[in-house]
Short mmCIF file of C-alpha atoms in Angstrom, two decimals:
data_model
loop_
_atom_site.label_atom_id
_atom_site.label_comp_id
_atom_site.label_asym_id
_atom_site.label_seq_id
_atom_site.Cartn_x
_atom_site.Cartn_y
_atom_site.Cartn_z
CA MET C 883 96.79 135.16 89.23
CA ASN C 884 99.61 137.16 87.43
CA TRP C 885 101.89 134.37 88.31
CA LEU C 886 99.63 132.11 86.70
CA VAL C 887 99.52 134.06 83.33
CA ASN C 888 103.06 134.68 82.88
CA ASN C 889 103.82 130.90 83.60
CA GLY C 890 101.45 129.12 81.43
CA ASP C 891 104.42 127.50 79.32
CA LEU C 892 106.00 126.16 82.50
CA ILE C 893 102.69 124.74 83.72
CA GLY C 894 101.83 122.96 80.73
CA GLN C 895 105.23 121.29 80.62
CA LEU C 896 104.78 120.43 83.97
CA VAL C 897 101.43 118.69 83.48
CA VAL C 898 102.83 116.78 80.53
CA ALA C 899 105.92 115.87 82.68
CA HIS C 900 103.67 114.86 85.44
CA LEU C 901 101.30 112.73 83.24
CA LEU C 902 104.28 110.88 81.84
CA ILE C 903 105.76 109.96 85.19
CA ALA C 904 102.40 109.12 86.59
CA ILE C 905 100.53 106.83 83.72
CA PRO C 906 103.12 104.15 83.30
CA PRO C 907 103.23 103.02 86.97
CA ILE C 908 99.13 103.05 86.76
CA ILE C 909 99.36 100.81 83.61
CA LEU C 910 102.46 98.66 85.06
CA SER C 911 100.31 97.84 88.46
CA LEU C 912 97.32 96.83 86.82
CA VAL C 913 99.21 94.78 83.97
CA ILE C 914 101.47 93.38 86.85
CA SER C 915 98.91 92.58 89.41
CA VAL C 916 97.01 90.18 87.25
CA PRO C 917 99.58 87.19 87.17
CA ILE C 918 100.19 87.63 90.77
CA GLY C 919 96.88 87.85 91.84
CA TRP C 920 96.21 84.75 89.86
CA LEU C 921 98.89 83.15 91.76
CA ALA C 922 97.63 84.24 94.79
CA ASN C 923 94.59 82.48 94.33
CA ARG C 924 96.12 79.24 92.88
CA TYR C 925 97.75 77.77 95.86
CA ALA C 926 97.13 77.62 99.59
CA TRP C 927 100.24 78.90 100.34
CA SER C 928 100.72 81.71 97.92
CA ARG C 929 97.58 83.87 98.82
CA GLY C 930 98.53 84.98 102.41
CA THR C 931 102.40 85.02 101.19
CA LEU C 932 101.90 87.23 98.50
CA LEU C 933 99.30 89.37 99.72
CA THR C 934 101.04 90.46 102.92
CA GLY C 935 104.14 90.84 100.83
CA PHE C 936 102.88 92.91 98.55
CA GLY C 937 101.02 95.06 101.32
CA LEU C 938 104.18 95.65 102.99
CA LEU C 939 105.61 97.32 100.11
CA TYR C 940 103.22 100.23 101.23
CA ALA C 941 105.13 100.60 104.54
CA ILE C 942 108.28 101.42 102.78
CA PRO C 943 109.00 105.59 103.41
CA SER C 944 109.01 106.85 99.85
CA LEU C 945 112.10 109.16 100.42
CA PRO C 946 114.55 106.22 101.12
CA LEU C 947 113.31 104.27 98.50
CA PHE C 948 114.14 106.86 96.10
CA ILE C 949 117.85 106.86 97.73
CA ILE C 950 118.12 102.86 97.58
CA LEU C 951 116.36 102.30 94.22
CA PRO C 952 119.18 103.72 92.10
CA LEU C 953 121.57 101.40 93.81
CA ILE C 954 119.56 98.46 93.29
CA ILE C 955 118.42 98.85 89.45
CA GLY C 956 121.41 100.86 88.69
CA THR C 957 119.74 104.29 87.30
CA GLY C 958 121.15 107.68 88.42
CA LEU C 959 119.88 109.21 91.54
CA ARG C 960 117.87 111.77 89.30
CA ASP C 961 116.42 109.33 86.78
CA SER C 962 112.55 109.37 86.54
CA ILE C 963 112.62 105.76 86.25
CA ASN C 964 113.30 105.47 89.89
CA LEU C 965 110.09 107.22 90.47
CA VAL C 966 108.19 105.30 88.03
CA VAL C 967 109.16 102.15 89.56
CA ALA C 968 108.50 103.52 93.18
CA LEU C 969 105.31 104.30 92.03
CA THR C 970 104.77 100.84 90.32
CA LEU C 971 105.74 99.12 93.91
CA TYR C 972 103.00 101.35 95.75
CA GLY C 973 100.41 100.69 93.10
CA LEU C 974 101.31 96.87 93.46
CA ALA C 975 100.86 97.36 97.19
CA LEU C 976 97.16 98.31 96.55
CA MET C 977 96.30 96.20 93.67
CA VAL C 978 97.58 92.89 94.02
CA ARG C 979 95.01 92.64 96.97
CA THR C 980 92.42 93.88 94.74
CA THR C 981 93.26 91.57 91.57
CA ALA C 982 93.33 88.63 93.86
CA ASP C 983 89.93 89.28 95.52
CA GLY C 984 88.20 90.03 92.23
CA LEU C 985 89.59 86.98 90.60
CA ALA C 986 88.46 85.05 93.77
CA SER C 987 84.98 86.76 93.44
CA VAL C 988 83.87 85.27 90.44
CA ASP C 989 80.71 83.42 90.90
CA PRO C 990 81.34 79.06 91.22
CA ASP C 991 78.59 78.47 89.17
CA VAL C 992 79.94 80.65 86.25
CA ARG C 993 83.29 78.85 86.62
CA GLN C 994 81.49 75.51 86.44
CA SER C 995 79.64 76.11 83.69
CA ALA C 996 82.33 77.62 81.55
CA SER C 997 84.70 74.64 82.05
CA GLY C 998 81.56 72.48 81.27
CA VAL C 999 80.98 73.72 77.87
CA GLY C 1000 84.58 73.68 77.13
CA PHE C 1001 86.37 76.59 78.07
CA SER C 1002 90.13 75.57 78.27
CA GLY C 1003 92.24 76.99 81.50
CA ARG C 1004 93.62 79.64 79.71
CA SER C 1005 90.78 80.81 77.75
CA GLN C 1006 88.25 80.78 80.82
CA PHE C 1007 90.71 82.79 82.63
CA PHE C 1008 91.28 85.64 79.90
CA ARG C 1009 87.41 85.17 78.53
CA VAL C 1010 85.49 84.77 81.54
CA GLU C 1011 87.19 85.23 85.09
CA LEU C 1012 89.31 88.42 84.52
CA PRO C 1013 86.46 90.10 82.46
CA LEU C 1014 83.97 89.26 85.12
CA ALA C 1015 86.59 90.62 88.02
CA GLY C 1016 86.72 93.60 85.93
CA PRO C 1017 84.65 95.90 87.86
CA VAL C 1018 86.78 95.07 91.26
CA LEU C 1019 89.90 95.80 89.26
CA LEU C 1020 88.58 99.23 88.09
CA ALA C 1021 87.95 100.21 91.63
CA GLY C 1022 91.27 99.21 92.46
CA ILE C 1023 92.76 100.85 89.82
CA ARG C 1024 90.77 104.11 90.40
CA VAL C 1025 92.51 104.30 93.88
CA VAL C 1026 95.84 103.48 92.48
CA ALA C 1027 95.53 106.16 89.76
CA VAL C 1028 94.42 109.04 92.21
CA SER C 1029 97.08 108.11 94.64
CA THR C 1030 99.83 107.93 91.99
CA ILE C 1031 98.91 111.16 90.45
CA SER C 1032 99.43 112.73 94.10
CA LEU C 1033 102.37 110.75 94.94
CA THR C 1034 104.31 111.64 91.80
CA THR C 1035 104.69 115.16 93.27
CA VAL C 1036 107.05 113.88 95.76
CA GLY C 1037 109.72 113.12 93.06
CA ALA C 1038 110.28 116.94 93.23
CA VAL C 1039 111.98 116.76 96.39
CA ILE C 1040 114.76 114.76 94.51
CA GLY C 1041 114.47 117.09 91.25
CA ILE C 1042 112.16 115.21 88.92
CA SER C 1043 109.96 117.76 87.40
CA SER C 1044 106.25 117.46 88.02
CA LEU C 1045 103.28 119.40 89.46
CA GLY C 1046 105.38 118.91 92.57
CA SER C 1047 108.08 121.04 91.52
CA LEU C 1048 105.50 123.85 91.88
CA PHE C 1049 105.51 123.22 95.57
CA THR C 1050 109.54 123.35 96.03
CA ASP C 1051 109.92 126.21 93.95
CA GLY C 1052 106.94 127.86 95.10
CA PHE C 1053 108.37 127.40 99.03
CA GLN C 1054 111.74 128.45 97.94
CA ARG C 1055 110.60 131.74 96.47
CA GLY C 1056 107.65 132.20 98.81
CA ILE C 1057 105.08 132.48 95.76
CA GLY C 1058 101.58 131.38 97.42
CA ALA C 1059 100.12 131.54 93.84
CA GLU C 1060 102.43 128.85 92.42
CA ILE C 1061 101.81 126.59 95.64
CA LEU C 1062 98.18 126.72 95.01
CA THR C 1063 98.42 126.35 91.21
CA GLY C 1064 100.29 122.94 92.10
CA ILE C 1065 97.74 121.66 94.37
CA VAL C 1066 94.59 122.61 92.55
CA LEU C 1067 96.09 121.14 89.37
CA THR C 1068 97.28 117.98 91.02
CA ILE C 1069 93.50 117.38 92.11
CA ILE C 1070 92.08 118.38 88.57
CA LEU C 1071 94.42 115.64 86.81
CA ALA C 1072 93.33 113.09 89.49
CA LEU C 1073 89.73 113.61 88.97
CA GLY C 1074 90.39 113.62 85.20
CA VAL C 1075 91.78 110.50 85.02
CA ASP C 1076 89.40 109.09 87.40
CA GLY C 1077 86.71 110.25 85.15
CA LEU C 1078 88.52 108.64 82.22
CA LEU C 1079 88.73 105.40 84.00
CA VAL C 1080 85.23 105.19 84.53
CA LEU C 1081 84.12 106.05 81.03
CA LEU C 1082 86.61 103.30 79.89
CA GLY C 1083 84.81 100.73 82.36
CA ARG C 1084 81.71 101.90 80.98
CA ILE C 1085 82.76 101.28 77.16
CA LEU C 1086 84.53 97.88 78.01
CA MET C 1087 81.98 96.40 80.53
CA PRO C 1088 78.73 97.51 79.09
CA TRP C 1089 76.96 94.60 80.88
CA VAL C 1090 77.98 96.12 84.50
CA ALA C 1091 75.17 98.92 84.58
CA VAL C 1092 72.69 96.57 83.14
CA ASN C 1093 73.54 93.90 85.62
CA SER C 1094 73.17 96.15 88.62
CA GLY C 1095 70.08 97.48 87.32
CA ARG C 1096 71.62 101.19 86.70
CA VAL C 1097 70.09 101.50 83.28
CA SER C 1098 69.22 104.74 81.63
CA ARG C 1099 65.55 105.82 81.34
CA ARG C 1100 65.92 105.52 77.90
CA GLU C 1101 66.80 102.09 78.01
CA ARG C 1102 64.17 101.10 80.65
CA ARG C 1103 61.70 102.79 78.36
CA ARG C 1104 62.49 100.89 74.87
CA ALA C 1105 62.74 97.58 77.27
CA ARG C 1106 59.08 98.29 78.55
CA LEU C 1107 57.78 99.02 74.86
CA ALA C 1108 59.86 95.65 73.55
CA VAL C 1109 57.48 93.60 76.37
CA VAL C 1110 54.45 95.42 75.21
CA ALA C 1111 55.24 94.41 71.63
CA MET V 1463 75.69 55.13 73.39
CA ILE V 1464 77.51 55.75 76.72
CA GLU V 1465 78.47 53.31 79.18
CA PHE V 1466 79.36 53.28 82.58
CA CYS V 1467 81.43 50.17 83.95
CA SER V 1468 82.01 49.85 87.46
CA VAL V 1469 82.44 53.54 88.06
CA THR V 1470 83.65 54.48 91.58
CA LYS V 1471 84.02 57.98 92.81
CA GLN V 1472 85.47 59.15 96.13
CA PHE V 1473 86.36 62.59 96.80
CA PRO V 1474 89.18 63.73 98.60
CA GLY V 1475 88.46 63.50 102.40
CA GLY V 1476 87.06 59.93 101.60
CA THR V 1477 83.18 60.43 100.95
CA LEU V 1478 82.24 57.81 98.52
CA VAL V 1479 79.74 59.55 96.12
CA VAL V 1480 79.50 56.76 93.77
CA GLU V 1481 80.20 53.06 94.09
CA ASP V 1482 80.46 50.28 91.52
CA PHE V 1483 78.07 51.97 89.03
CA SER V 1484 77.25 50.33 85.80
CA LEU V 1485 74.91 51.63 83.11
CA VAL V 1486 73.96 51.67 79.59
CA ILE V 1487 72.41 54.80 78.15
CA PRO V 1488 71.12 54.15 74.85
CA SER V 1489 71.44 56.65 71.93
CA ARG V 1490 68.72 59.06 70.77
CA LYS V 1491 66.89 58.59 73.96
CA THR V 1492 66.25 60.48 77.12
CA THR V 1493 67.88 58.97 80.39
CA VAL V 1494 66.65 60.53 83.38
CA LEU V 1495 68.77 59.87 86.56
CA VAL V 1496 66.53 60.64 89.50
CA GLY V 1497 67.24 60.66 93.02
CA SER V 1498 67.31 62.61 96.20
CA SER V 1499 70.44 64.92 96.75
CA GLY V 1500 73.56 62.89 97.83
CA SER V 1501 72.60 60.13 95.36
CA GLY V 1502 75.39 60.99 93.20
CA LYS V 1503 73.47 61.94 90.36
CA THR V 1504 75.12 64.97 89.54
CA THR V 1505 78.75 63.84 89.53
CA LEU V 1506 77.46 60.83 87.49
CA LEU V 1507 76.54 63.08 85.07
CA ARG V 1508 79.45 65.09 85.31
CA MET V 1509 81.75 62.19 84.70
CA ILE V 1510 80.50 61.83 81.50
CA ASN V 1511 82.07 65.37 80.16
CA ARG V 1512 85.07 64.64 82.55
CA MET V 1513 84.18 67.47 84.77
CA VAL V 1514 84.66 64.82 87.27
CA ASP V 1515 87.12 62.02 86.64
CA PRO V 1516 86.17 58.35 88.19
CA THR V 1517 88.25 57.17 90.82
CA SER V 1518 88.09 53.70 89.49
CA GLY V 1519 85.92 52.36 86.50
CA ARG V 1520 85.54 53.28 82.69
CA ILE V 1521 83.02 55.47 81.07
CA GLU V 1522 82.73 54.76 77.31
CA ILE V 1523 80.94 56.92 74.35
CA ASP V 1524 80.54 54.86 71.46
CA GLY V 1525 82.88 52.33 72.54
CA GLU V 1526 85.84 54.95 73.37
CA ASP V 1527 86.94 55.49 76.72
CA THR V 1528 86.74 58.91 77.90
CA ALA V 1529 89.81 58.87 80.18
CA LEU V 1530 91.90 58.60 76.53
CA LEU V 1531 89.90 61.59 75.22
CA GLU V 1532 91.23 65.25 75.81
CA PRO V 1533 88.56 66.81 78.15
CA VAL V 1534 88.28 70.20 76.68
CA ALA V 1535 87.64 68.62 73.47
CA LEU V 1536 85.26 66.27 74.72
CA ARG V 1537 83.20 68.93 76.37
CA ARG V 1538 83.02 71.25 73.45
CA ARG V 1539 81.24 68.26 71.77
CA ILE V 1540 78.90 67.40 74.32
CA GLY V 1541 76.16 70.07 75.25
CA TYR V 1542 75.97 70.84 79.02
CA VAL V 1543 73.11 72.58 80.60
CA MET V 1544 72.71 73.32 84.07
CA GLN V 1545 70.87 74.63 86.81
CA ASN V 1546 70.24 78.96 86.86
CA SER V 1547 71.15 78.31 83.07
CA GLY V 1548 74.87 78.98 83.78
CA LEU V 1549 74.99 81.83 81.37
CA LEU V 1550 77.90 84.27 81.33
CA PRO V 1551 76.87 87.70 82.69
CA HIS V 1552 79.21 89.64 80.80
CA LEU V 1553 78.06 88.30 77.39
CA THR V 1554 74.92 88.75 75.46
CA VAL V 1555 72.49 86.40 74.44
CA ILE V 1556 73.68 85.96 71.20
CA ASN V 1557 77.22 85.30 72.11
CA ASN V 1558 76.35 83.40 75.05
CA VAL V 1559 74.76 80.98 72.50
CA ALA V 1560 77.88 81.23 70.01
CA THR V 1561 80.19 80.35 72.81
CA VAL V 1562 81.05 77.22 72.01
CA PRO V 1563 81.30 77.56 68.13
CA VAL V 1564 83.52 80.50 68.71
CA LEU V 1565 85.75 78.53 70.96
CA ASN V 1566 85.87 75.84 68.05
CA ARG V 1567 87.06 78.60 65.81
CA VAL V 1568 83.95 78.83 63.61
CA PRO V 1569 84.16 82.38 62.18
CA LYS V 1570 82.33 84.85 64.64
CA LYS V 1571 79.63 86.34 61.85
CA GLN V 1572 79.07 82.57 61.01
CA ALA V 1573 78.64 81.62 64.53
CA ARG V 1574 76.07 84.35 65.16
CA GLN V 1575 73.90 83.49 62.27
CA ASP V 1576 73.53 79.90 63.60
CA ALA V 1577 72.86 81.36 66.93
CA LEU V 1578 70.25 83.16 65.79
CA LEU V 1579 68.74 80.01 64.17
CA LEU V 1580 68.85 78.34 67.60
CA LEU V 1581 67.20 81.07 69.07
CA ASP V 1582 64.14 80.28 66.82
CA THR V 1583 64.59 76.18 67.91
CA VAL V 1584 63.86 77.01 71.45
CA GLY V 1585 61.26 79.55 70.88
CA LEU V 1586 62.90 82.52 71.98
CA ASP V 1587 62.37 86.33 69.90
CA ARG V 1588 65.31 87.42 68.00
CA SER V 1589 64.84 90.68 69.75
CA LEU V 1590 66.33 89.50 72.68
CA ALA V 1591 69.76 88.47 71.00
CA ASP V 1592 71.40 91.61 72.51
CA ARG V 1593 70.24 91.61 75.58
CA TYR V 1594 72.29 90.19 78.51
CA PRO V 1595 71.35 87.32 80.72
CA SER V 1596 70.34 89.51 83.65
CA GLN V 1597 67.52 91.09 81.49
CA LEU V 1598 65.75 88.08 80.78
CA SER V 1599 63.14 85.78 82.96
CA GLY V 1600 64.33 82.86 84.55
CA GLY V 1601 62.46 80.60 81.75
CA GLN V 1602 63.98 82.57 79.00
CA GLN V 1603 67.36 82.60 80.38
CA GLN V 1604 66.94 78.47 80.81
CA ARG V 1605 66.02 78.38 76.77
CA VAL V 1606 69.09 80.29 75.95
CA GLY V 1607 71.17 77.68 78.39
CA VAL V 1608 69.48 74.82 76.17
CA ALA V 1609 70.52 76.93 72.79
CA ARG V 1610 73.88 77.12 73.84
CA GLY V 1611 74.14 73.55 74.68
CA LEU V 1612 72.51 72.66 71.03
CA ALA V 1613 75.04 75.20 69.60
CA ALA V 1614 77.75 72.73 68.47
CA ASP V 1615 75.26 70.18 67.36
CA PRO V 1616 76.23 67.80 69.74
CA ASN V 1617 75.07 64.13 69.62
CA ILE V 1618 74.85 64.06 73.51
CA LEU V 1619 73.12 66.84 75.49
CA LEU V 1620 73.67 66.82 79.49
CA MET V 1621 71.35 68.65 81.48
CA ASP V 1622 71.81 69.25 85.28
CA GLU V 1623 68.44 70.17 86.78
CA PRO V 1624 68.05 72.54 83.84
CA PHE V 1625 64.27 73.43 85.19
CA GLY V 1626 64.77 73.27 88.76
CA ALA V 1627 65.04 77.12 89.62
CA VAL V 1628 61.88 78.33 87.50
CA ASP V 1629 58.28 78.38 89.04
CA PRO V 1630 55.99 75.38 87.96
CA ILE V 1631 54.24 77.02 85.02
CA VAL V 1632 57.30 78.22 83.23
CA ARG V 1633 58.90 74.32 84.22
CA ALA V 1634 56.06 72.64 82.55
CA GLU V 1635 56.46 74.91 79.59
CA LEU V 1636 60.03 74.00 79.11
CA GLN V 1637 59.58 70.42 79.78
CA THR V 1638 56.70 70.16 76.78
CA GLU V 1639 59.45 72.51 74.85
CA LEU V 1640 62.09 69.82 75.53
CA LEU V 1641 59.73 67.13 74.50
CA ARG V 1642 59.33 68.94 71.06
CA LEU V 1643 62.95 69.68 70.76
CA GLN V 1644 63.96 65.95 71.50
CA THR V 1645 61.27 64.45 68.71
CA GLU V 1646 62.71 67.13 66.09
CA LEU V 1647 66.76 66.87 67.36
CA ASP V 1648 66.92 63.04 68.09
CA LYS V 1649 69.70 63.55 70.41
CA THR V 1650 71.11 61.41 73.40
CA VAL V 1651 69.84 63.16 76.41
CA VAL V 1652 70.97 62.46 79.81
CA PHE V 1653 68.77 64.54 82.43
CA VAL V 1654 69.43 64.65 86.02
CA THR V 1655 66.43 65.61 88.55
CA HIS V 1656 65.04 65.23 91.70
CA ASP V 1657 61.66 65.38 90.63
CA ILE V 1658 59.77 61.94 89.88
CA ASP V 1659 57.39 63.38 87.76
CA GLU V 1660 59.58 65.48 85.64
CA ALA V 1661 61.74 62.09 85.16
CA PHE V 1662 58.35 60.03 84.33
CA LEU V 1663 57.52 62.76 81.93
CA LEU V 1664 60.51 63.19 79.91
CA GLY V 1665 62.51 59.98 80.31
CA ASP V 1666 62.54 56.88 78.05
CA GLN V 1667 64.49 55.45 80.38
CA VAL V 1668 64.36 56.36 84.17
CA VAL V 1669 66.98 55.52 86.76
CA ILE V 1670 65.98 55.75 90.24
CA LEU V 1671 69.23 56.02 92.58
CA GLU V 1672 69.86 55.44 96.36
CA LYS V 1673 72.31 57.12 98.32
CA GLY V 1674 75.82 56.34 96.85
CA GLY V 1675 74.82 55.89 93.13
CA ARG V 1676 72.98 52.68 93.81
CA ILE V 1677 70.49 51.77 91.38
CA ALA V 1678 67.38 50.99 93.01
CA GLN V 1679 65.44 50.46 89.46
CA VAL V 1680 66.05 51.13 85.64
CA GLY V 1681 63.07 51.01 83.40
CA SER V 1682 60.71 52.87 81.28
CA PRO V 1683 58.03 54.86 83.22
CA THR V 1684 55.49 52.38 82.54
CA GLU V 1685 57.71 49.41 84.12
CA ILE V 1686 58.65 51.36 87.06
CA LEU V 1687 55.07 52.58 87.54
CA SER V 1688 53.42 49.18 87.22
CA ALA V 1689 56.01 47.26 88.73
CA PRO V 1690 58.12 49.05 91.70
CA ALA V 1691 61.28 47.13 92.49
CA THR V 1692 61.66 47.77 95.92
CA ASP V 1693 60.15 49.54 98.79
CA PHE V 1694 62.42 52.28 98.20
CA VAL V 1695 61.06 52.69 94.72
CA ALA V 1696 57.67 52.62 95.83
CA THR V 1697 58.16 55.37 98.55
CA PHE V 1698 60.26 57.56 95.91
CA ILE V 1699 57.24 57.58 93.46
CA GLY V 1700 54.65 57.92 95.79
CA ALA V 1701 52.82 54.44 95.44
CA ASP V 1702 53.30 53.44 98.97
CA ARG V 1703 50.80 56.25 99.76
CA GLY V 1704 48.42 55.58 96.96
CA LYS V 1705 49.34 58.68 94.80
CA ARG V 1706 49.81 56.48 91.77
CA GLU V 1707 46.41 54.62 92.58
CA LEU V 1708 43.91 56.14 90.84
CA SER V 1709 40.10 55.26 90.58
CA ILE V 1710 36.98 56.56 88.74
CA ARG V 1711 34.65 58.43 90.89
CA SER V 1712 31.26 60.33 89.70
CA SER V 1713 30.84 63.55 90.41
CA PRO V 1714 27.80 65.82 89.57
CA SER V 1715 29.58 67.47 86.77
CA GLY V 1716 30.99 64.06 85.28
CA ASP V 1717 33.68 61.35 86.09
CA ILE V 1718 36.83 62.34 87.58
CA LEU V 1719 40.21 60.33 88.84
CA VAL V 1720 40.96 60.38 92.27
CA ASP V 1721 44.13 58.78 94.19
CA ALA V 1722 43.73 56.54 97.27
CA ASP V 1723 43.09 59.58 99.57
CA GLY V 1724 40.09 60.69 97.42
CA ARG V 1725 42.24 63.84 96.02
CA ALA V 1726 41.20 64.73 92.68
CA ALA V 1727 43.98 64.01 90.36
CA GLY V 1728 42.55 64.49 86.56
CA VAL V 1729 39.90 63.38 84.23
CA LEU V 1730 39.25 60.34 82.20
CA ILE V 1731 39.02 60.85 78.59
CA ASP V 1732 38.26 58.57 75.84
CA SER V 1733 41.11 57.76 73.03
CA ALA V 1734 39.38 60.05 70.84
CA GLY V 1735 40.20 62.89 72.89
CA GLY V 1736 37.34 63.93 74.31
CA PRO V 1737 35.82 63.68 77.71
CA ALA V 1738 34.38 60.35 78.43
CA LEU V 1739 30.88 59.86 78.54
#
């Protein structure tokens, strides 16, 4: 407990550093997975090729990837960009399939009707198909977010500061409280970001709760009163 | 006026859905395409707004070949109502109705104002405006579908079995409502159904289709009922089973009309509207 009190500043810095590394890959894997997921559903050849290809990214062990990446993209060995790129690749490994499935799950009747009333291909994708795939995308990005926040700690091994630094430092100096702090904070961060995503989903997709019948008691009551009136 | 000129549609794989189909659909009237499944009626309807393009032949709207028109622009000036309403589940009622005007870049506020008026037109309470489609009954959803079809004030309204999925009582209500709307709005309505009674009720011109989009008979309900052109038509409208041959029979509580099987089909009234004495 003493260790925790004496190192408040360090912990604060590491939380910020951790988030700065973890958040870009979460956003990037969502954004990049959309065109790839679209392409996967577009042609007969593309689905199997892209989904298998991106799925395999997850099979690359992380430590060798950290060493190979700087050689490929020309960054320094300890540059945090390496970690961001690696985590984005892992994020895509999960997200591309989810996005492709989400887009494919849009009701064909809704598609037909959207094109029938005069949505162009592009507006139909952005205003109908993408929003309707939203709940599936959200489910996928929640997994990516939690896994990315946990994977970020691995960067400490190659000297990139994050909550993972508390593990490496704690092990070297034999401070159990430091290691425990790292673990607990990582979990809290993951839960926090997950909660934030759920909240964001509720705000951006208000129809989901309504359509799945999960309406609040107050809304149900209001609906009943409206019927009576 | 919409004109089909020897239109043929063959789907990839070789199925001939429609073969050498020609028909004139007069303006400001309701034309009903009626047939069983496989008669190509929905395909024919979708060829009007180019959701399906013909393999050969031509479709003209007021003399303009639709093949030369841009499909998206064409669809935005033709109302389209489909079975199960086809509403967008992620938009509220009001935004569903305003869909096409918003696509046509009408300012959002204006589009929503107009949409509220359309809710009145189709007999929906304005308090439903901010609901999502899943919160409405089937009949209400279908009314929203009709309102959306009317939103761009199109001359042509295409309706693909719009009342097929609602219960008989609501269906009757919606049919009456459509008849009322049509007297007010004067659109060119093309309506697809497999229900011959619905066709006779709504259609100024009824087109009875056989397999492959072959026309068995075209005419007003009166013409078809009084002189079915073929055995197929007679079977289809039920004339061969005596369903359309009504006779008067006296019963203790008054005269009733019965069909050839003796089943009660209605009562006889005099032209003033009261029961016949």
